[in-house]
Coordinates of C-alpha atoms in Angstrom, one line a residue:
M1190 CA -20.6 -14.2 -31.1
R1191 CA -21.4 -11.3 -29.9
I1192 CA -20.0 -11.4 -26.7
V1193 CA -16.5 -11.8 -28.5
A1194 CA -17.2 -8.9 -30.5
L1195 CA -18.0 -6.3 -27.7
L1196 CA -14.4 -7.6 -25.8
M1197 CA -12.0 -8.5 -28.8
F1198 CA -12.9 -4.7 -29.9
G1199 CA -14.5 -2.8 -27.6
V1200 CA -18.0 -1.5 -26.6
V1201 CA -19.6 0.1 -29.7
S1202 CA -21.3 3.5 -29.0
L1203 CA -23.9 3.8 -32.1
S1204 CA -24.8 7.6 -33.5
A1205 CA -28.3 8.8 -33.6
E1206 CA -28.9 7.1 -36.9
G1207 CA -27.6 3.5 -35.3
L1208 CA -30.3 4.1 -32.1
A1209 CA -32.7 5.1 -34.5
E1210 CA -32.5 2.0 -36.6
L1211 CA -32.6 0.0 -33.0
E1212 CA -35.8 1.3 -32.2
K1213 CA -37.1 0.5 -35.4
L1214 CA -36.3 -3.0 -35.0
L1215 CA -38.9 -2.6 -31.8
G1216 CA -41.7 -3.9 -34.3
T1217 CA -40.3 -7.0 -36.1
A1218 CA -37.7 -8.4 -33.3
A1219 CA -38.6 -12.1 -32.4
E1220 CA -36.8 -10.8 -29.4
P1221 CA -37.8 -6.9 -28.9
G1222 CA -36.7 -7.4 -25.2
L1223 CA -33.1 -7.9 -26.2
V1224 CA -33.4 -4.9 -28.8
M1225 CA -34.8 -2.3 -25.5
L1226 CA -32.1 -3.6 -23.6
E1227 CA -29.4 -2.9 -26.3
I1228 CA -31.0 0.9 -26.5
A1229 CA -30.7 0.9 -22.8
R1230 CA -26.8 0.4 -23.2
Q1231 CA -26.2 2.9 -25.6
H1232 CA -27.8 5.4 -23.4
A1233 CA -25.7 4.2 -21.0
I1234 CA -22.3 4.8 -23.2
A1235 CA -23.8 7.9 -24.0
G1236 CA -23.9 9.2 -20.3
D1237 CA -27.5 8.8 -19.9
P1238 CA -28.5 6.2 -17.1
K1239 CA -32.0 7.7 -16.5
Q1240 CA -33.3 7.1 -20.1
A1241 CA -30.8 3.8 -19.8
L1242 CA -32.8 2.4 -16.6
A1243 CA -36.2 3.2 -18.5
W1244 CA -35.8 1.3 -21.5
C1245 CA -34.0 -1.5 -18.9
E1246 CA -37.8 -1.4 -16.8
K1247 CA -39.6 -2.0 -20.5
A1248 CA -37.2 -4.9 -21.1
A1249 CA -38.2 -6.7 -17.5
A1250 CA -41.9 -6.2 -18.2
L1251 CA -41.4 -8.6 -20.7
N1252 CA -39.2 -10.8 -19.2
P1253 CA -38.0 -10.4 -15.5
E1254 CA -35.0 -12.8 -15.9
Y1255 CA -33.1 -9.8 -18.2
D1256 CA -30.0 -8.9 -16.0
P1257 CA -28.2 -5.6 -17.3
E1258 CA -25.7 -6.3 -14.4
F1259 CA -24.3 -9.0 -16.6
E1260 CA -22.9 -6.4 -19.5
R1261 CA -20.6 -4.0 -20.4
G1262 CA -21.6 -0.4 -20.3
F1263 CA -23.9 -0.1 -17.5
E1264 CA -21.3 0.2 -14.7
K1265 CA -22.4 3.4 -13.5
M1266 CA -25.6 2.7 -13.1
A1267 CA -25.6 0.8 -10.2
E1268 CA -26.3 3.7 -8.1
L1269 CA -29.6 4.5 -9.2
P1270 CA -32.3 4.1 -6.9
G1271 CA -34.5 1.7 -9.5
F1272 CA -31.3 -0.1 -10.8
Q1273 CA -31.0 -2.5 -7.4
P1274 CA -34.9 -3.1 -7.6
L1275 CA -34.2 -4.4 -11.1
I1276 CA -31.7 -6.3 -10.5
A1277 CA -33.3 -8.0 -7.5
R1278 CA -35.9 -9.2 -9.1
A1279 CA -34.3 -10.7 -11.6
R1280 CA -32.2 -12.9 -9.6
K1281 CA -35.6 -13.8 -8.0
A1282 CA -36.3 -14.8 -11.0
S1283 CA -33.2 -16.8 -11.9
P1284 CA -32.9 -19.0 -9.1
P1285 CA -29.3 -21.3 -9.2
V1286 CA -30.0 -24.8 -11.0
R1287 CA -26.8 -26.8 -10.4
R1288 CA -26.8 -30.2 -12.6
S1289 CA -23.1 -30.2 -14.2
I1290 CA -19.8 -31.9 -12.9
L1291 CA -16.3 -31.3 -13.5
A1292 CA -15.5 -33.3 -16.3
F1293 CA -11.7 -31.7 -17.2
T1294 CA -9.5 -28.8 -15.5
V1295 CA -7.1 -27.4 -18.1
A1296 CA -4.6 -25.8 -15.8
E1297 CA -3.0 -23.3 -18.5
N1298 CA -5.6 -20.5 -17.3
D1299 CA -4.4 -17.8 -19.9
L1300 CA -5.9 -19.8 -23.2
I1301 CA -9.6 -17.3 -22.6
P1302 CA -11.1 -20.2 -24.9
E1303 CA -14.1 -20.0 -27.2
G1304 CA -14.2 -23.6 -29.3
L1305 CA -15.1 -27.2 -28.0
A1306 CA -15.3 -29.9 -30.5
W1307 CA -15.1 -33.8 -29.7
D1308 CA -13.9 -36.4 -31.7
A1309 CA -16.6 -39.2 -31.5
R1310 CA -13.9 -42.0 -32.2
S1311 CA -10.9 -41.2 -30.1
G1312 CA -13.1 -39.7 -27.0
K1313 CA -10.8 -36.7 -27.1
F1314 CA -11.4 -33.0 -26.9
Y1315 CA -10.5 -30.3 -29.1
L1316 CA -10.3 -26.9 -27.1
G1317 CA -9.7 -23.4 -29.2
S1318 CA -7.5 -20.4 -27.5
I1319 CA -8.3 -16.8 -28.3
N1320 CA -5.1 -15.4 -26.3
K1321 CA -2.7 -17.7 -27.3
H1322 CA -4.0 -18.9 -31.0
K1323 CA -3.9 -22.5 -30.9
I1324 CA -5.4 -25.4 -30.1
V1325 CA -5.0 -28.1 -27.3
E1326 CA -6.1 -31.7 -27.2
I1327 CA -7.7 -33.2 -24.0
A1328 CA -7.3 -37.0 -24.0
P1329 CA -10.3 -38.9 -22.2
D1330 CA -7.8 -39.8 -19.0
G1331 CA -7.5 -35.3 -18.9
S1332 CA -4.5 -35.3 -20.3
V1333 CA -3.1 -31.9 -22.1
R1334 CA -1.0 -31.1 -25.3
D1335 CA -1.1 -28.6 -28.1
F1336 CA -2.6 -30.2 -31.2
V1337 CA -1.5 -26.6 -33.1
T1338 CA 0.7 -24.4 -31.7
A1339 CA 0.7 -20.8 -31.1
G1340 CA 0.8 -19.4 -34.5
Q1341 CA 0.7 -22.3 -36.2
D1342 CA 0.0 -22.0 -40.2
G1343 CA -0.9 -18.5 -39.7
I1344 CA -3.4 -19.4 -37.0
G1345 CA -5.6 -16.6 -35.1
S1346 CA -7.5 -16.3 -32.5
V1347 CA -9.2 -19.5 -32.4
V1348 CA -13.4 -19.4 -31.9
G1349 CA -15.7 -22.3 -33.5
M1350 CA -14.4 -25.8 -34.0
K1351 CA -16.2 -29.1 -35.1
V1352 CA -15.0 -32.3 -35.7
N1353 CA -15.9 -34.2 -39.5
P1354 CA -16.0 -38.2 -38.3
R1355 CA -16.1 -38.9 -41.8
T1356 CA -12.8 -37.6 -43.1
N1357 CA -11.0 -37.6 -39.5
S1358 CA -10.3 -33.8 -39.7
L1359 CA -11.0 -30.6 -37.5
W1360 CA -12.2 -27.4 -38.8
A1361 CA -11.6 -24.2 -37.0
N1362 CA -12.3 -20.7 -37.2
S1363 CA -9.6 -18.2 -37.0
V1364 CA -9.7 -14.6 -36.4
S1365 CA -6.9 -12.3 -37.3
N1366 CA -5.6 -9.1 -37.0
T1367 CA -3.2 -9.7 -39.6
E1368 CA -4.6 -12.5 -42.0
G1369 CA -8.2 -11.4 -41.4
S1370 CA -10.9 -14.0 -41.2
G1371 CA -10.1 -17.8 -41.8
V1372 CA -11.6 -21.6 -41.6
F1373 CA -8.3 -24.2 -40.8
H1374 CA -8.7 -27.5 -42.1
Y1375 CA -6.6 -29.9 -40.0
D1376 CA -5.5 -34.2 -40.0
L1377 CA -6.4 -35.4 -36.5
A1378 CA -4.2 -38.2 -37.2
T1379 CA -1.3 -35.9 -38.4
G1380 CA -2.1 -32.5 -37.4
R1381 CA -1.4 -31.9 -40.4
L1382 CA -3.0 -28.5 -41.9
I1383 CA -5.1 -29.6 -44.9
K1384 CA -6.4 -26.5 -46.2
K1385 CA -6.9 -22.8 -44.8
H1386 CA -9.5 -20.5 -46.3
V1387 CA -8.2 -17.2 -45.4
L1388 CA -10.4 -14.0 -46.5
P1389 CA -8.4 -10.6 -46.0
A1390 CA -11.3 -8.5 -44.0
D1391 CA -12.4 -8.3 -40.5
L1392 CA -16.0 -10.8 -41.0
L1393 CA -15.1 -12.4 -37.8
F1394 CA -16.0 -16.2 -38.5
N1395 CA -17.2 -17.3 -35.5
D1396 CA -19.1 -20.5 -35.2
L1397 CA -19.2 -23.3 -38.0
V1398 CA -21.3 -26.8 -38.7
V1399 CA -20.3 -29.5 -41.0
T1400 CA -22.8 -31.5 -42.9
S1401 CA -22.6 -35.4 -43.2
L1402 CA -21.7 -34.7 -46.9
G1403 CA -19.0 -32.4 -45.9
D1404 CA -20.4 -29.3 -46.5
V1405 CA -18.9 -26.3 -44.1
F1406 CA -21.8 -23.4 -43.1
V1407 CA -19.8 -20.9 -41.1
T1408 CA -21.5 -17.6 -39.4
A1409 CA -19.6 -14.1 -40.1
T1410 CA -20.5 -12.4 -36.7
R1411 CA -19.0 -9.0 -38.3
A1412 CA -19.9 -9.4 -42.1
Q1413 CA -23.6 -9.9 -40.6
A1414 CA -23.5 -13.2 -43.3
L1415 CA -23.4 -17.1 -43.2
Y1416 CA -20.5 -18.4 -45.5
W1417 CA -19.9 -21.8 -46.6
I1418 CA -17.4 -24.0 -48.1
P1419 CA -19.3 -26.4 -50.5
V1420 CA -17.5 -29.7 -50.8
K1421 CA -18.1 -29.5 -54.5
T1422 CA -15.9 -26.6 -54.6
G1423 CA -13.9 -26.4 -51.6
R1424 CA -13.9 -22.7 -52.0
L1425 CA -15.0 -20.3 -49.1
E1426 CA -17.9 -18.5 -50.5
E1427 CA -21.3 -16.1 -48.8
W1428 CA -23.4 -18.7 -48.7
R1429 CA -26.7 -16.4 -50.0
P1430 CA -25.5 -12.5 -50.7
G1431 CA -27.3 -9.8 -49.6
L1432 CA -28.6 -12.0 -46.6
K1433 CA -28.2 -10.4 -43.3
L1434 CA -27.9 -12.0 -40.6
R1435 CA -27.4 -9.3 -37.8
D1436 CA -24.6 -10.5 -35.1
A1437 CA -24.7 -14.2 -36.4
N1438 CA -22.9 -16.2 -34.1
G1439 CA -23.7 -19.9 -32.9
I1440 CA -25.1 -22.3 -35.6
A1441 CA -26.9 -25.5 -35.6
L1442 CA -27.5 -28.8 -37.8
S1443 CA -31.0 -30.4 -37.8
S1444 CA -30.4 -33.8 -37.5
D1445 CA -32.2 -34.9 -41.0
Q1446 CA -29.4 -32.0 -42.4
K1447 CA -32.0 -29.6 -44.1
R1448 CA -32.2 -26.7 -41.6
L1449 CA -29.8 -24.7 -40.2
F1450 CA -30.6 -22.8 -36.7
I1451 CA -28.5 -19.3 -36.4
S1452 CA -28.1 -17.5 -33.1
N1453 CA -28.6 -13.8 -34.0
F1454 CA -29.2 -10.4 -32.8
P1455 CA -32.2 -9.2 -32.6
D1456 CA -34.6 -12.5 -33.5
G1457 CA -32.8 -15.0 -31.0
V1458 CA -32.8 -17.8 -33.6
T1459 CA -33.2 -18.2 -37.4
V1460 CA -33.9 -21.2 -39.2
I1461 CA -33.2 -21.6 -42.4
D1462 CA -34.5 -24.1 -44.5
L1463 CA -31.4 -25.6 -46.9
Q1464 CA -33.7 -26.8 -50.1
S1465 CA -36.4 -23.9 -49.7
G1466 CA -34.0 -21.0 -48.9
S1467 CA -36.6 -19.7 -46.5
V1468 CA -35.3 -17.8 -43.7
R1469 CA -36.7 -16.7 -40.4
G1470 CA -37.1 -16.1 -36.6
L1471 CA -37.7 -19.2 -35.1
A1472 CA -40.7 -18.6 -33.2
H1473 CA -41.3 -19.1 -29.2
P1474 CA -43.8 -17.7 -26.4
A1475 CA -43.0 -14.7 -25.2
S1476 CA -42.6 -16.7 -22.2
I1477 CA -39.7 -18.0 -23.5
T1478 CA -36.0 -15.8 -23.9
L1479 CA -33.7 -16.9 -26.8
A1480 CA -31.6 -14.0 -26.3
A1481 CA -27.9 -13.7 -26.0
I1482 CA -27.1 -17.5 -27.1
D1483 CA -23.5 -18.2 -27.5
G1484 CA -23.1 -22.1 -28.7
L1485 CA -26.3 -23.5 -30.3
Y1486 CA -26.7 -27.8 -30.8
F1487 CA -29.4 -29.6 -32.0
Y1488 CA -29.9 -32.6 -29.9
N1489 CA -33.0 -34.6 -30.3
N1490 CA -35.9 -32.2 -31.6
S1491 CA -34.5 -29.7 -28.9
L1492 CA -31.9 -26.8 -29.4
I1493 CA -29.1 -26.9 -26.1
A1494 CA -28.1 -23.3 -26.2
V1495 CA -25.5 -21.8 -23.9
Q1496 CA -26.8 -17.9 -22.6
N1497 CA -24.5 -15.7 -21.7
G1498 CA -25.4 -12.0 -21.7
W1499 CA -28.3 -10.3 -20.8
M1500 CA -29.4 -13.0 -18.0
A1501 CA -28.0 -15.1 -15.4
H1502 CA -25.4 -17.1 -17.5
R1503 CA -26.9 -20.5 -18.5
V1504 CA -27.4 -23.7 -20.4
A1505 CA -30.9 -24.2 -21.2
R1506 CA -32.6 -27.1 -23.5
F1507 CA -35.9 -25.8 -26.1
F1508 CA -38.0 -28.6 -26.9
L1509 CA -39.3 -28.2 -30.5
N1510 CA -42.3 -29.2 -31.9
P1511 CA -42.3 -32.3 -34.5
A1512 CA -42.2 -29.7 -37.1
I1513 CA -39.3 -28.4 -35.8
D1514 CA -40.0 -24.6 -36.3
R1515 CA -41.2 -23.7 -33.1
V1516 CA -39.8 -24.0 -29.6
D1517 CA -42.6 -25.7 -27.3
R1518 CA -41.3 -25.3 -24.0
A1519 CA -38.1 -24.5 -22.7
E1520 CA -35.8 -26.0 -19.3
V1521 CA -32.8 -24.8 -17.4
L1522 CA -30.5 -27.3 -17.3
E1523 CA -27.5 -25.1 -15.5
R1524 CA -27.3 -21.8 -14.3
G1525 CA -25.7 -20.1 -11.0
N1526 CA -22.8 -22.6 -11.0
P1527 CA -20.1 -21.2 -9.2
L1528 CA -17.7 -21.9 -11.4
F1529 CA -19.2 -19.9 -14.4
D1530 CA -17.2 -16.7 -15.7
V1531 CA -18.2 -16.4 -19.0
P1532 CA -19.7 -20.2 -20.2
T1533 CA -19.4 -20.0 -23.9
T1534 CA -19.8 -23.0 -26.5
G1535 CA -19.6 -26.8 -26.0
A1536 CA -20.4 -29.8 -27.5
V1537 CA -22.7 -33.0 -27.4
A1538 CA -21.3 -35.8 -26.7
G1539 CA -23.5 -38.8 -27.0
D1540 CA -26.0 -38.4 -24.4
T1541 CA -23.9 -35.7 -22.5
F1542 CA -23.6 -32.1 -23.4
Y1543 CA -19.6 -30.7 -22.6
F1544 CA -19.1 -26.9 -22.3
I1545 CA -16.4 -24.4 -21.0
A1546 CA -18.2 -22.7 -17.7
N1547 CA -15.2 -20.2 -17.3
S1548 CA -13.6 -18.6 -20.6
Q1549 CA -13.0 -15.5 -18.7
L1550 CA -13.4 -13.8 -21.4
R1551 CA -14.2 -10.6 -19.3
Y1552 CA -10.0 -10.2 -18.7
Y1553 CA -9.4 -10.2 -22.3
G1554 CA -9.2 -6.8 -24.5
A1555 CA -7.6 -5.3 -27.2
K1556 CA -4.4 -5.7 -26.3
G1557 CA -4.6 -9.0 -24.6
I1558 CA -5.1 -10.1 -21.1
V1559 CA -6.2 -6.9 -19.1
E1560 CA -3.7 -6.0 -16.3
G1561 CA -4.9 -7.6 -12.6
A1562 CA -6.9 -10.2 -14.0
N1563 CA -7.6 -13.0 -12.0
L1564 CA -7.2 -15.9 -14.2
R1565 CA -8.3 -19.5 -12.7
P1566 CA -7.5 -22.8 -14.5
I1567 CA -10.0 -24.0 -17.0
S1568 CA -12.6 -25.6 -16.1
I1569 CA -15.0 -27.9 -18.6
L1570 CA -18.5 -29.1 -17.0
K1571 CA -20.8 -31.8 -18.0
L1572 CA -24.1 -32.3 -18.1
K1573 CA -26.3 -35.2 -19.0
L1574 CA -29.2 -34.5 -21.4

């Protein structure tokens, strides 16, 4: 996800050319407010808080829910006279919504968890660790054990994961400073590594989905691309070389297996028709923002999204039209939960959505857990859909 890239590798300051490129996106982006906020961030990083505030105000005029206080880079703007009223307006537009209940607690508080996967056969959940380079298993009774131990099979920071119930196996993305970007495939019955696909490059494989046929699609955030492992060849390769998906992040597959939905910058969500190959932004009313989506999931003609940047962190449901090519309406399912500390991803289990409430990613940097971090046990919340 975009926030993983920022926190793991640092906040990036763009050149003047990079800033100009951002401004060019304003005329075509499905989420122009998101572009405005990124321009604002760049001015803030460059030491020009007044320009940053001006761009924040432009974004807030489009959607008052935008809240730059939740983003890194704006630390020096708090004392500007116009900043606090902007934040107050965002708070008013984003009141708390509390519907979830606690499902599980994981006492190992320094995991910095990212991926969460559910096994329909056993009812078990699998939680990936960015910090400890491992995968833990959570049984239905809440007991926890290591499924993949730290660094086993050369696995690095674990990000997106999915279970393939047909093959009783787990797919997991890994980011490693030594090996590169990889997709690891494990047998759920034995914990044995079936195969790993590793490219020695900083592609940042992020999230993934598995089709009913067994094809695996993987978002590559740093590469701005979509990779896949077709079941016919078993090889990891770029799905369509040359296709650029800026900051490709969460990924969901429609129930009919015909379309992929990918969260990215600056389009909010990109829709890929796997039959025709068409690629376009998901249409939506201007009053609805698809910005800063991390985890993304398809459920009953709707998208369930965890949004963890540029606004009060929340879980939202976006209801699609019958053709599933446009958002008709949106509903906030959870927002302002006191357990929230950068919620990231989740898993749909039947008619319930389970998600990581406190990844604590803000305490993780290029050298690991930052000094003085106040870490808490990991909370997994659940919502009835």
